[in-house]
Amino acid sequence: MTSLSNDHSILIDIQKSTFNRILAVIYLVIWIATILANPLTGGNSKQFMLLGAVVIVICGVTFGLSHRHFRLAVYILIWGLWGCVAAATQNLSQPVVYYFFATVVLFATSLMRLWSQVVLALASTAFILLFAPSEITFGAALFLWISLITSYVVSHGLLQTLDITHHYQSYAVEQMKKARDQRGEIARMAAALKLSQENQHRLNIQLRYALNSAEEARRLKAQFAANVSHELRTPINLIVGFSEVMATAPEAYGGPPPPAYRPDIQAIYRNATHLQSLISDILDISQIEAAQLAIVKEETDPHQVIDEAIRIAQGLIQGKKLELRLDVPSQLPAVCLDRTRVRQVMLTLLTNAVRFSDKGRITLRARVDEREITVSIQDTGMGIPKEQLDRVFEEFYQVESNLSRKRGGTGLGLALSRQFITQHGGRMWAESEGIPGKGSTFYFTLPLTESTLFTAHPSPYQPVDENQARQVIIWENDPAIVQMFRGYITQHTVHAAQSLRDVHTLLKSTHPLAVICDTYADVTALQQQVASVSPEITLITCPMPSGRQAARMMGLVDCLVKPVTRQQIFAALQGIEQPIQRVMIAAGERDMLRMYSRFFQTAPENYTVGTALTGMDALAMMRTDPPDVILLDFSLPDMDGFTMLEYLKSTPVLDKIPVIVVSDGSTTNTILPLVKGEIVLRKAGGFQPMELVRCIEAISGQLIPPSVLKS
């Protein structure tokens, strides 16, 4: 985007327009002055008429010359007018004519450069000093320079204003071009989807809709991601659940599977688990802004991540009869990374290398220096043109789209991969000569250390090092809440404690910056433990947005979100104090019922399991034979889960039976508003003034404004 001051052509256009207006003003003034010649000239009308004719001739000549040699025309006009004013001072007995030099200077400020204006002003001043009567010399010279300075200041301010206007106009034009490009792309997509059945009115609606604000576009994308993810929860839960039972508890099927089946079952379970983690990523996309996915870092051996990615991609590589070469040092330092995200990056690069290579080899290398680990994946495929190397990381962009469609792919993998690596503090780029057979190489780096600025407050207690100061402890037994804190607290390491004893152990070993717990926890006991270690440690109590806590407030044992595992169900059962023998499972899908039944078959206790496909069948069976616990899947066909809970509470025989709820996530969001409370910050040693102000400022900056204010 060019600046107006740097765009010579625009300045010339402005000066040409000003030039023509000055000529028009001069013509008008000359004709008016001609009519009033006698009173103005004091009897020297002939000389005045001659000077007026000269001025008109100069104006006519410069007007014709301005179309081909504008600068020359400007200099002829300005110096010609200057000469006419000088001649008028000598031929007309009017001292006031000397003040007309200021008018010429004013014209010059609109048409000439600054140095030319100064030369003109100096020449005018010299002429005034030499020839003007003494009584007006100072006034005329002063008026001339005041006019020059004032005109320069005004014109300079005007140019700055025009510069800003030009900047925003260029920006608006650029945005209009982008909008037009997006509109055209959506038009092509609509035509492909609707074929010839879409009429022009429908197309215009689609185009107008596509021009909504970026915030609306993000909302729709998030809603789409959430809907798709919720639809995938049940099938992926079935795949993971059954494959987990087959892989880890084959006795539920009467005995171990044949040896030839075991590697395949393990592969199904491993890949299904990976797919389940990717679905969780899609849910994260639907819940956050700025396209920043939550990452959970932990100390990890890079060899493990590389091996996992290769095992998953091994089938693709062997299917195309490609050679896989590894050039990885035997010793790699542990890296603080999100195992799932980095593995996904490697899988994306390996899959792309396989997809665009018909023969040859794929080489995976790893190198270590003092600051980072660099991983590269090289193929011998078609390569990427150099001018497209940067664009391959754009969302939905594909190199040679026709070929990309044949080979598969959505154009999102590389964009998400670069985002993951950037969140780890690394870099990602590609190199290629664009020659088929030489392929391309994709690189990414992972930093070995993370630098964080930490400011210590004066304290009589022994200071802690920087790594310790970046620790926080969360006392919470809901894994979803711990995962949320670990994913979104990026500047501190989060340690989880499930009991007061765990908190005490972590306080001794980590000396954290803060301890976080639920409002409903034993705050008094926790406060005593924290104060015994150091009064400088802050205790934060707040209502945890836990589906489990909300479920307990509703009288439920737990609220599990799909996909659920048998470990989660067994953990929920352990929270029930009374003995359990009979279990009732109510779910709206036969496959889910079979999976839940398989889970209970693998339990260490022997349970008697009853199943029902509808809520009414389950109620009828439970009235006859009340169970010890109910596993209620909210996917009932004849009633929603909340209605089922109301039936249970209103039935005297069933109202005391513990209930474990399984839902697709929407149920948890519905009952979360039941969890209410206060956020309280405590520190035995007290807060320093600026520390308190910054805490309040940080919290206030993240609060959502109230939607309705009471008058």
XYZ file of C-alpha atoms in Angstrom:
711
model
C 0.000 0.000 0.000
C 1.698 3.241 -1.176
C 1.757 6.532 0.721
C 0.388 9.647 -0.929
C 3.657 11.464 -0.321
C 5.483 8.716 -2.215
C 2.979 8.530 -5.072
C 4.214 11.180 -7.529
C 1.365 10.683 -9.997
C -1.337 11.473 -7.417
C 0.461 14.651 -6.329
C 0.776 15.741 -9.957
C -2.960 15.172 -10.463
C -3.750 17.305 -7.403
C -1.388 20.059 -8.580
C -2.876 20.026 -12.093
C -6.348 20.450 -10.659
C -5.082 23.301 -8.450
C -3.275 24.833 -11.440
C -6.499 24.986 -13.458
C -8.383 26.549 -10.552
C -5.658 29.201 -10.142
C -5.920 30.069 -13.844
C -9.685 30.412 -13.483
C -9.287 32.650 -10.427
C -6.713 34.831 -12.242
C -9.014 35.220 -15.278
C -11.903 36.198 -13.009
C -9.817 38.694 -11.041
C -8.413 40.254 -14.223
C -11.886 40.799 -15.711
C -13.231 42.291 -12.469
C -10.153 44.500 -12.137
C -10.560 45.655 -15.760
C -14.066 46.859 -15.000
C -12.788 48.733 -11.953
C -9.535 49.842 -13.614
C -9.888 53.608 -13.118
C -10.596 53.668 -9.387
C -7.956 51.010 -8.700
C -5.096 52.458 -10.713
C -5.479 56.110 -9.967
C -5.426 57.117 -13.626
C -2.896 54.541 -14.834
C -5.503 52.434 -16.538
C -3.487 51.982 -19.764
C -0.556 50.446 -17.926
C -2.962 48.316 -15.893
C -4.751 47.112 -19.025
C -1.407 46.212 -20.600
C -0.337 44.236 -17.539
C -3.696 42.507 -17.467
C -3.248 41.508 -21.108
C 0.206 40.141 -20.330
C -1.207 38.108 -17.434
C -3.952 36.674 -19.652
C -1.391 35.747 -22.306
C 0.777 34.058 -19.682
C -2.238 32.147 -18.402
C -3.201 31.048 -21.904
C 0.329 29.933 -22.802
C 0.803 28.007 -19.572
C -2.618 26.372 -19.872
C -1.727 24.996 -23.302
C 1.754 23.995 -22.160
C 0.541 22.245 -18.977
C -0.804 19.235 -20.875
C 2.669 18.254 -22.103
C 5.173 19.963 -19.780
C 3.389 20.644 -16.540
C 6.418 21.615 -14.450
C 7.613 24.081 -17.062
C 4.131 25.595 -17.249
C 4.092 26.039 -13.448
C 7.432 27.855 -13.417
C 6.389 30.094 -16.345
C 3.101 30.960 -14.639
C 4.572 31.681 -11.191
C 7.580 33.676 -12.381
C 5.453 35.377 -15.027
C 2.991 36.534 -12.367
C 5.935 37.575 -10.195
C 7.269 39.677 -13.074
C 3.870 41.256 -13.672
C 3.561 42.187 -9.982
C 7.094 43.640 -10.072
C 6.213 45.666 -13.198
C 2.963 46.821 -11.586
C 4.851 48.171 -8.571
C 6.946 50.374 -10.886
C 4.181 51.541 -13.224
C 1.196 51.912 -10.904
C 1.210 54.492 -8.164
C -0.260 52.059 -5.657
C 2.060 50.866 -2.831
C -0.452 48.189 -1.947
C 0.661 46.303 -5.087
C 3.757 45.159 -3.178
C 1.485 42.987 -1.077
C 0.558 41.017 -4.215
C 3.937 39.258 -3.984
C 2.348 37.283 -1.106
C -0.410 36.152 -3.470
C 2.168 34.796 -5.929
C 3.911 32.985 -3.061
C 0.579 31.479 -2.007
C 0.063 30.166 -5.544
C 3.590 28.723 -5.456
C 2.970 26.733 -2.248
C 0.258 24.780 -4.048
C 2.266 24.117 -7.207
C 5.998 24.138 -6.457
C 8.445 22.363 -4.209
C 9.551 23.932 -0.927
C 12.959 25.077 -2.150
C 11.307 26.835 -5.133
C 8.887 28.571 -2.772
C 11.779 29.785 -0.596
C 13.685 31.103 -3.648
C 10.549 32.922 -4.799
C 10.009 34.423 -1.327
C 13.650 35.534 -1.112
C 13.428 37.156 -4.531
C 10.211 38.943 -3.534
C 11.753 40.104 -0.255
C 14.816 41.447 -2.030
C 12.647 43.322 -4.524
C 10.545 44.815 -1.716
C 13.616 45.929 0.187
C 15.104 47.549 -2.923
C 12.104 49.273 -4.444
C 9.228 49.521 -1.946
C 8.588 52.773 -0.070
C 10.137 52.666 3.380
C 6.807 52.973 5.171
C 5.533 49.624 3.753
C 8.784 47.680 3.353
C 8.627 45.900 6.679
C 4.876 45.253 6.505
C 4.979 43.871 2.959
C 7.961 41.611 3.678
C 6.460 40.399 6.947
C 3.103 39.734 5.307
C 4.855 37.777 2.541
C 6.715 35.466 4.935
C 3.711 35.019 7.206
C 1.711 34.029 4.122
C 4.428 31.562 3.068
C 4.711 29.948 6.498
C 0.950 29.816 7.017
C 0.382 28.370 3.577
C 3.118 25.779 4.103
C 1.674 24.678 7.455
C -1.850 24.458 6.043
C -0.780 22.649 2.857
C 1.424 20.266 4.834
C -1.485 19.431 7.138
C -3.729 19.014 4.133
C -1.239 16.637 2.528
C -1.107 14.595 5.736
C -4.894 14.455 5.789
C -4.948 13.412 2.148
C -2.240 10.849 2.895
C -4.385 9.284 5.610
C -7.439 9.388 3.358
C -5.472 7.759 0.563
C -4.221 5.081 2.949
C -7.720 4.146 4.062
C -9.008 4.348 0.506
C -6.295 1.925 -0.634
C -7.113 -0.334 2.292
C -10.808 -0.231 1.385
C -9.999 -1.064 -2.230
C -7.827 -3.956 -1.092
C -10.583 -5.281 1.149
C -13.088 -4.917 -1.658
C -10.807 -6.976 -3.913
C -10.538 -9.654 -1.253
C -14.299 -9.639 -0.754
C -14.803 -9.899 -4.492
C -12.427 -12.850 -4.660
C -14.207 -14.594 -1.799
C -17.558 -13.883 -3.382
C -16.424 -15.393 -6.656
C -15.098 -18.503 -4.925
C -18.339 -19.057 -3.054
C -20.265 -18.547 -6.265
C -18.270 -21.369 -7.880
C -18.838 -23.655 -4.907
C -22.565 -22.937 -4.874
C -22.794 -23.639 -8.575
C -20.958 -26.961 -8.127
C -23.195 -28.063 -5.252
C -26.531 -26.902 -6.585
C -25.648 -27.447 -10.280
C -28.154 -25.770 -12.550
C -31.001 -25.887 -9.991
C -29.891 -22.712 -8.193
C -31.591 -19.646 -9.616
C -30.078 -16.158 -9.634
C -31.996 -15.011 -6.578
C -30.629 -17.895 -4.481
C -27.097 -17.148 -5.676
C -27.363 -13.486 -4.677
C -28.479 -14.510 -1.183
C -25.470 -16.818 -0.920
C -23.134 -14.030 -2.022
C -24.551 -11.492 0.400
C -24.333 -14.030 3.199
C -20.653 -14.638 2.401
C -19.904 -10.937 2.964
C -20.880 -11.048 6.632
C -18.356 -10.032 9.247
C -15.400 -12.233 10.133
C -16.902 -12.816 13.571
C -20.015 -14.346 12.046
C -17.871 -16.563 9.826
C -15.948 -17.838 12.836
C -19.183 -18.535 14.675
C -20.571 -20.603 11.830
C -17.329 -22.548 11.511
C -17.326 -23.263 15.229
C -20.956 -24.386 15.102
C -20.225 -26.671 12.157
C -17.217 -28.180 13.932
C -19.258 -28.773 17.082
C -22.121 -30.421 15.178
C -19.801 -32.721 13.250
C -17.879 -33.610 16.394
C -21.049 -34.440 18.285
C -22.204 -36.680 15.428
C -18.854 -38.508 15.560
C -18.888 -39.071 19.310
C -21.068 -42.196 19.328
C -19.394 -44.095 16.439
C -15.874 -43.329 17.653
C -16.908 -44.319 21.162
C -18.030 -47.693 19.783
C -14.806 -48.229 17.853
C -12.572 -47.274 20.767
C -14.675 -49.120 23.315
C -14.869 -52.462 21.503
C -11.247 -52.348 20.303
C -10.095 -51.522 23.838
C -11.961 -54.516 25.244
C -10.594 -56.800 22.512
C -7.055 -55.491 23.010
C -6.899 -55.310 26.803
C -9.598 -57.705 28.084
C -10.146 -60.475 25.487
C -11.580 -62.749 28.191
C -14.867 -60.889 27.713
C -15.202 -62.810 24.422
C -14.489 -66.211 25.964
C -10.755 -66.274 25.352
C -7.867 -64.555 23.578
C -8.145 -64.019 19.816
C -5.936 -65.933 17.367
C -2.325 -64.651 17.334
C -2.729 -63.344 13.779
C -5.541 -61.053 14.941
C -3.639 -59.394 17.751
C -1.486 -56.937 15.698
C -4.550 -55.913 13.693
C -6.609 -55.346 16.837
C -3.808 -53.318 18.374
C -3.565 -51.248 15.156
C -7.326 -50.607 15.195
C -7.212 -49.574 18.849
C -4.153 -47.355 18.383
C -5.537 -45.536 15.327
C -9.014 -45.227 16.824
C -7.491 -43.607 19.908
C -5.618 -41.185 17.681
C -8.823 -40.387 15.792
C -10.557 -39.799 19.104
C -7.903 -37.233 20.065
C -8.386 -35.463 16.732
C -12.127 -35.211 17.367
C -11.293 -33.554 20.675
C -9.257 -31.019 18.684
C -12.282 -30.257 16.526
C -14.286 -29.612 19.672
C -11.551 -27.272 20.876
C -11.825 -25.348 17.604
C -15.537 -24.852 18.210
C -14.933 -23.442 21.686
C -12.003 -21.041 21.264
C -11.206 -17.947 19.240
C -8.177 -16.784 17.328
C -7.637 -20.326 16.088
C -5.529 -21.271 19.072
C -5.952 -24.887 20.080
C -5.254 -25.958 23.619
C -1.980 -27.865 23.990
C -0.856 -29.964 26.939
C 2.923 -30.098 27.195
C 4.858 -32.786 28.997
C 8.425 -34.019 29.010
C 8.573 -36.500 26.128
C 11.241 -38.519 24.365
C 11.055 -37.494 20.662
C 11.909 -41.081 19.697
C 8.551 -42.222 21.059
C 6.588 -39.696 19.011
C 8.560 -40.556 15.857
C 8.011 -44.288 16.390
C 4.263 -43.841 16.958
C 3.858 -41.747 13.802
C 5.830 -44.255 11.730
C 3.791 -47.214 13.030
C 0.544 -45.488 12.055
C 1.839 -44.484 8.599
C 3.672 -47.768 7.933
C 0.721 -49.301 6.118
C 0.441 -46.363 3.690
C 4.170 -46.435 2.957
C 4.235 -50.175 2.328
C 1.039 -49.975 0.256
C 2.790 -47.748 -2.317
C 6.035 -49.773 -2.074
C 8.054 -46.791 -0.961
C 11.289 -47.013 1.008
C 11.385 -45.356 4.430
C 14.771 -44.158 5.645
C 15.417 -42.937 9.175
C 18.306 -40.631 9.989
C 17.709 -39.984 13.672
C 20.416 -39.813 16.366
C 20.245 -42.582 18.933
C 20.212 -40.003 21.714
C 17.735 -37.116 21.643
C 17.042 -34.839 24.595
C 13.595 -34.847 26.150
C 11.376 -32.038 24.858
C 8.410 -30.343 26.517
C 5.699 -30.938 23.903
C 2.132 -32.026 23.287
C 2.507 -35.614 22.179
C -0.772 -35.782 20.238
C -0.204 -32.516 18.341
C 3.385 -33.253 17.313
C 2.461 -36.790 16.306
C -0.336 -35.340 14.178
C 2.174 -32.995 12.505
C 4.468 -35.898 11.648
C 1.540 -37.969 10.369
C 0.409 -35.086 8.151
C 3.880 -34.716 6.631
C 4.342 -38.475 6.189
C 0.881 -38.852 4.633
C 1.531 -35.983 2.205
C 4.887 -37.481 1.264
C 3.228 -40.835 0.519
C 0.336 -39.257 -1.365
C 2.541 -37.279 -3.751
C 5.247 -39.935 -4.286
C 4.664 -42.803 -6.705
C 8.123 -44.300 -6.296
C 11.382 -43.729 -4.510
C 11.822 -43.133 -0.815
C 10.796 -41.028 2.159
C 13.523 -39.844 4.519
C 12.873 -38.714 8.082
C 15.747 -36.869 9.723
C 16.274 -35.282 13.111
C 19.055 -32.904 14.127
C 19.847 -31.270 17.472
C 21.662 -28.039 18.270
C 21.948 -25.959 21.417
C 18.486 -24.427 21.133
C 16.169 -26.751 19.231
C 15.467 -30.045 17.520
C 14.911 -29.881 13.767
C 12.853 -32.645 12.137
C 12.624 -32.949 8.354
C 10.638 -35.269 6.092
C 11.840 -35.517 2.492
C 10.143 -37.281 -0.406
C 10.948 -37.991 -4.052
C 7.585 -36.932 -5.419
C 6.372 -34.252 -7.789
C 7.842 -31.309 -5.857
C 6.385 -27.867 -5.271
C 6.994 -24.770 -7.452
C 9.137 -22.246 -5.576
C 6.553 -19.493 -5.914
C 4.007 -21.680 -4.082
C 6.165 -22.778 -1.135
C 4.724 -20.177 1.234
C 1.140 -20.670 0.079
C 1.051 -24.400 0.881
C 0.565 -23.438 4.547
C -2.572 -21.434 3.784
C -5.939 -22.925 4.709
C -7.645 -24.840 1.867
C -4.769 -24.105 -0.539
C -3.589 -27.054 -2.624
C -0.756 -27.219 -5.139
C -2.159 -28.115 -8.585
C -5.686 -28.544 -7.287
C -6.752 -31.056 -9.988
C -3.954 -33.426 -9.051
C -4.507 -32.794 -5.355
C -8.146 -33.831 -5.663
C -7.083 -37.081 -7.335
C -4.624 -37.805 -4.566
C -6.965 -36.687 -1.773
C -6.547 -34.084 0.905
C -8.470 -31.066 2.151
C -5.787 -28.402 2.230
C -6.035 -28.037 6.017
C -3.308 -30.385 7.241
C -0.303 -28.150 6.684
C -2.083 -25.054 8.003
C -2.982 -26.847 11.237
C 0.508 -28.363 11.478
C 2.197 -24.962 11.287
C -0.238 -23.684 13.915
C 0.650 -26.548 16.258
C 4.391 -25.988 15.799
C 4.031 -22.235 16.311
C 2.211 -22.874 19.588
C 5.208 -24.930 20.705
C 7.470 -21.957 19.981
C 8.933 -23.567 16.859
C 9.047 -22.863 13.126
C 7.834 -24.737 10.044
C 8.818 -24.283 6.407
C 9.241 -26.144 3.133
C 11.974 -26.384 0.504
C 11.636 -27.685 -3.050
C 13.082 -27.096 -6.501
C 9.754 -27.899 -8.145
C 11.319 -30.737 -10.181
C 9.455 -34.093 -10.304
C 11.589 -36.827 -8.806
C 13.491 -34.497 -6.492
C 10.405 -33.936 -4.397
C 10.180 -31.555 -1.457
C 11.356 -31.346 2.141
C 9.295 -30.079 5.059
C 11.026 -28.932 8.233
C 9.827 -28.062 11.703
C 11.648 -27.185 14.908
C 10.897 -27.733 18.570
C 12.679 -25.601 21.193
C 14.617 -27.404 23.897
C 13.906 -24.755 26.561
C 11.263 -22.107 27.190
C 12.215 -18.626 28.394
C 9.828 -16.887 30.766
C 10.256 -13.569 32.522
C 9.599 -13.882 36.257
C 9.642 -11.010 38.728
C 10.334 -11.966 42.341
C 8.980 -9.985 45.273
C 11.149 -9.271 48.300
C 10.468 -11.925 50.910
C 12.122 -13.132 54.119
C 11.700 -16.691 52.853
C 14.240 -18.484 50.747
C 13.835 -17.458 47.095
C 12.942 -20.076 44.538
C 14.364 -20.487 41.095
C 12.540 -19.454 37.942
C 11.320 -22.948 37.035
C 9.771 -23.452 40.477
C 8.097 -20.046 40.355
C 6.234 -21.112 37.223
C 4.446 -23.999 38.941
C 0.801 -24.048 40.009
C -1.145 -26.797 41.755
C -4.804 -27.566 41.052
C -6.688 -29.663 43.573
C -9.430 -31.298 41.498
C -10.428 -34.916 40.853
C -12.275 -34.225 37.593
C -9.847 -35.103 34.753
C -11.685 -32.792 32.327
C -11.039 -29.752 34.543
C -7.372 -30.689 35.003
C -7.041 -31.100 31.243
C -8.649 -27.688 30.676
C -6.198 -25.964 33.027
C -3.219 -27.753 31.520
C -4.340 -26.883 28.019
C -5.034 -23.189 28.488
C -2.521 -22.156 31.173
C 0.477 -21.786 28.872
C 2.847 -19.721 31.013
C 2.944 -22.087 34.005
C 3.310 -25.808 34.616
C 0.127 -27.286 36.111
C 0.364 -30.093 38.676
C -2.791 -32.022 39.551
C -3.644 -33.215 43.050
C -6.636 -35.424 43.813
C -6.409 -35.271 47.601
C -5.181 -33.020 50.382
C -2.261 -35.387 50.891
C -1.270 -34.962 47.242
C -1.389 -31.191 47.704
C 0.932 -31.414 50.706
C 3.420 -33.547 48.760
C 3.416 -31.194 45.773
C 3.781 -28.129 48.003
C 7.003 -29.572 49.413
C 8.433 -30.640 46.051
C 7.462 -27.751 43.754
C 6.966 -24.644 45.957
C 4.357 -23.291 43.518
C 3.284 -19.766 42.740
C -0.373 -20.589 43.505
C -2.721 -23.368 44.558
C -6.165 -23.553 42.921
C -9.122 -25.449 44.320
C -12.903 -25.670 44.084
C -15.094 -23.431 46.205
C -16.665 -26.576 47.717
C -13.314 -28.042 48.826
C -11.979 -28.025 52.383
C -10.495 -24.545 52.057
C -9.612 -24.167 55.744
C -7.413 -27.262 55.849
C -5.834 -26.342 52.525
C -5.134 -22.802 53.720
C -3.309 -24.136 56.766
C -1.138 -26.391 54.649
C -0.265 -23.605 52.215
C 0.587 -21.171 55.006
C 2.812 -23.755 56.688
C 4.980 -23.976 53.574
C 5.158 -20.263 52.716
C 2.844 -17.286 53.236
C 3.955 -16.082 49.797
C 1.956 -18.811 48.033
C -1.427 -17.578 46.780
C -4.530 -19.703 47.358
C -7.223 -19.294 44.703
C -10.688 -20.742 45.266
C -13.274 -20.653 42.498
C -16.313 -22.622 41.244
C -14.869 -25.196 38.871
C -16.877 -25.560 35.620
C -17.041 -29.293 36.212
C -19.756 -31.434 34.724
C -19.114 -33.903 37.531
C -19.715 -31.252 40.200
C -22.856 -30.031 38.435
C -24.095 -33.598 38.186
C -23.591 -34.143 41.905
C -25.520 -30.955 42.640
C -28.386 -32.536 40.659
C -28.131 -35.701 42.765
C -26.256 -37.695 40.090
C -23.121 -39.759 40.661
C -21.301 -38.420 37.616
C -21.836 -36.960 34.148
C -19.560 -38.613 31.553
C -19.031 -37.113 28.113
C -18.663 -39.329 25.058
C -16.439 -40.969 24.115
C -16.374 -42.803 27.447
C -14.049 -45.592 28.487
C -14.623 -48.490 30.816
C -12.076 -46.967 33.214
C -14.273 -43.874 33.510
C -17.351 -45.966 34.238
C -15.497 -48.094 36.818
C -14.140 -44.926 38.479
C -17.685 -43.528 38.724
C -18.887 -46.795 40.279
C -16.178 -46.566 42.934
C -17.694 -43.270 44.073
C -20.872 -45.106 45.170
C -20.655 -46.152 48.808
C -23.387 -48.832 48.790
C -22.644 -52.318 47.382
C -23.547 -52.824 43.726
C -24.790 -56.078 42.184
C -27.517 -55.165 39.709
C -26.904 -52.580 36.958
C -29.522 -51.115 34.609
C -28.234 -49.685 31.299
C -30.604 -47.462 29.294
C -29.378 -46.356 25.849
C -31.087 -45.653 22.544
C -28.653 -47.651 20.364
C -28.092 -51.402 20.404
C -24.382 -51.052 19.685
C -23.916 -48.759 22.672
C -25.801 -51.228 24.867
C -23.520 -54.049 23.733
C -20.424 -51.947 24.388
C -21.555 -50.978 27.892
C -22.370 -54.636 28.583
C -18.879 -55.658 27.425
C -17.410 -53.113 29.799
C -19.193 -54.662 32.770
C -18.169 -58.178 31.672
C -14.523 -57.126 32.050
C -15.056 -55.652 35.541
C -13.354 -57.381 38.482
C -16.752 -57.725 40.216
C -19.606 -59.825 38.906
C -22.504 -57.588 37.964
C -25.996 -58.532 36.865
C -26.717 -56.269 33.916
C -30.119 -55.333 32.549
C -30.544 -53.339 29.324
C -33.306 -51.239 27.776
C -33.507 -49.411 24.441
C -36.158 -46.907 25.556
C -36.849 -44.913 28.668
C -40.285 -46.444 29.202
C -38.893 -50.003 28.964
C -36.209 -49.100 31.475
C -38.749 -47.629 33.915
C -40.980 -50.686 33.621
C -38.088 -53.064 34.281
C -36.816 -51.025 37.225
C -40.227 -50.830 38.896
C -40.333 -54.621 38.871
C -36.694 -55.200 39.820
C -34.980 -52.037 41.084
C -31.243 -51.989 40.305
C -28.396 -50.810 42.516
C -27.181 -48.274 39.959
C -28.428 -46.832 36.644
C -26.197 -46.043 33.658
C -28.308 -43.584 31.654
C -27.297 -42.687 28.108
C -29.157 -39.529 27.082
C -29.658 -40.866 23.524
C -33.096 -42.305 24.321
C -35.560 -42.329 21.409
C -38.796 -41.797 23.365
C -37.764 -39.100 25.876
C -34.844 -36.834 26.655
C -32.537 -37.591 29.541
C -33.881 -34.846 31.810
C -37.400 -36.221 31.472
C -36.074 -39.631 32.438
C -34.444 -38.139 35.519
C -37.742 -36.475 36.494
C -39.507 -39.854 36.225
C -36.884 -41.417 38.485
C -37.172 -38.663 41.107
C -40.975 -38.863 41.115
C -41.049 -42.643 41.584
C -40.626 -43.601 45.274
C -39.020 -46.963 44.496
C -36.439 -45.427 42.155
C -35.715 -41.975 43.573
C -32.781 -43.122 45.763
C -30.969 -45.163 43.087
C -27.572 -43.678 42.051
C -27.495 -42.537 38.426
C -24.484 -42.172 36.118
C -25.248 -40.054 33.040
C -23.546 -40.381 29.641
C -24.087 -37.584 27.096
C -22.588 -36.018 23.983
C -21.469 -32.864 25.798
C -24.563 -30.711 25.384
C -25.953 -32.032 28.671
C -22.871 -30.850 30.542
C -23.201 -27.377 29.038
C -26.851 -27.306 30.122
C -26.215 -28.112 33.773
C -22.961 -26.153 34.195
C -24.811 -22.934 35.186
C -25.815 -24.780 38.373
C -22.197 -24.443 39.551
C -22.015 -21.014 41.167
C -19.669 -19.385 43.616
C -17.033 -16.745 44.205
C -13.457 -16.342 43.062
C -11.311 -15.663 46.145
C -7.565 -14.950 46.254
C -5.808 -15.471 49.592
C -2.187 -14.969 50.616
C -1.088 -15.240 54.228
C 1.758 -12.785 53.624
C -0.542 -10.246 51.996
C -0.480 -8.737 48.510
C 1.840 -5.954 47.485
C -0.018 -2.907 46.074
C 1.058 -3.309 42.450
C 0.610 -7.073 42.665
C -2.997 -6.562 43.784
C -3.678 -3.972 41.071
C -2.305 -6.242 38.352
C -4.335 -9.198 39.591
C -7.538 -7.161 39.497
C -6.654 -5.747 36.080
C -5.934 -9.229 34.663
C -9.213 -10.641 35.982
C -11.276 -7.639 34.869
C -9.827 -7.813 31.381
C -11.225 -11.328 30.877
C -14.715 -10.795 32.293
C -17.724 -10.889 29.956
C -19.772 -7.662 30.218
C -23.315 -8.105 31.562
C -25.907 -8.354 28.796
C -28.650 -6.491 30.702
C -28.161 -3.763 33.284
C -30.950 -3.086 35.799
C -32.078 0.533 35.887
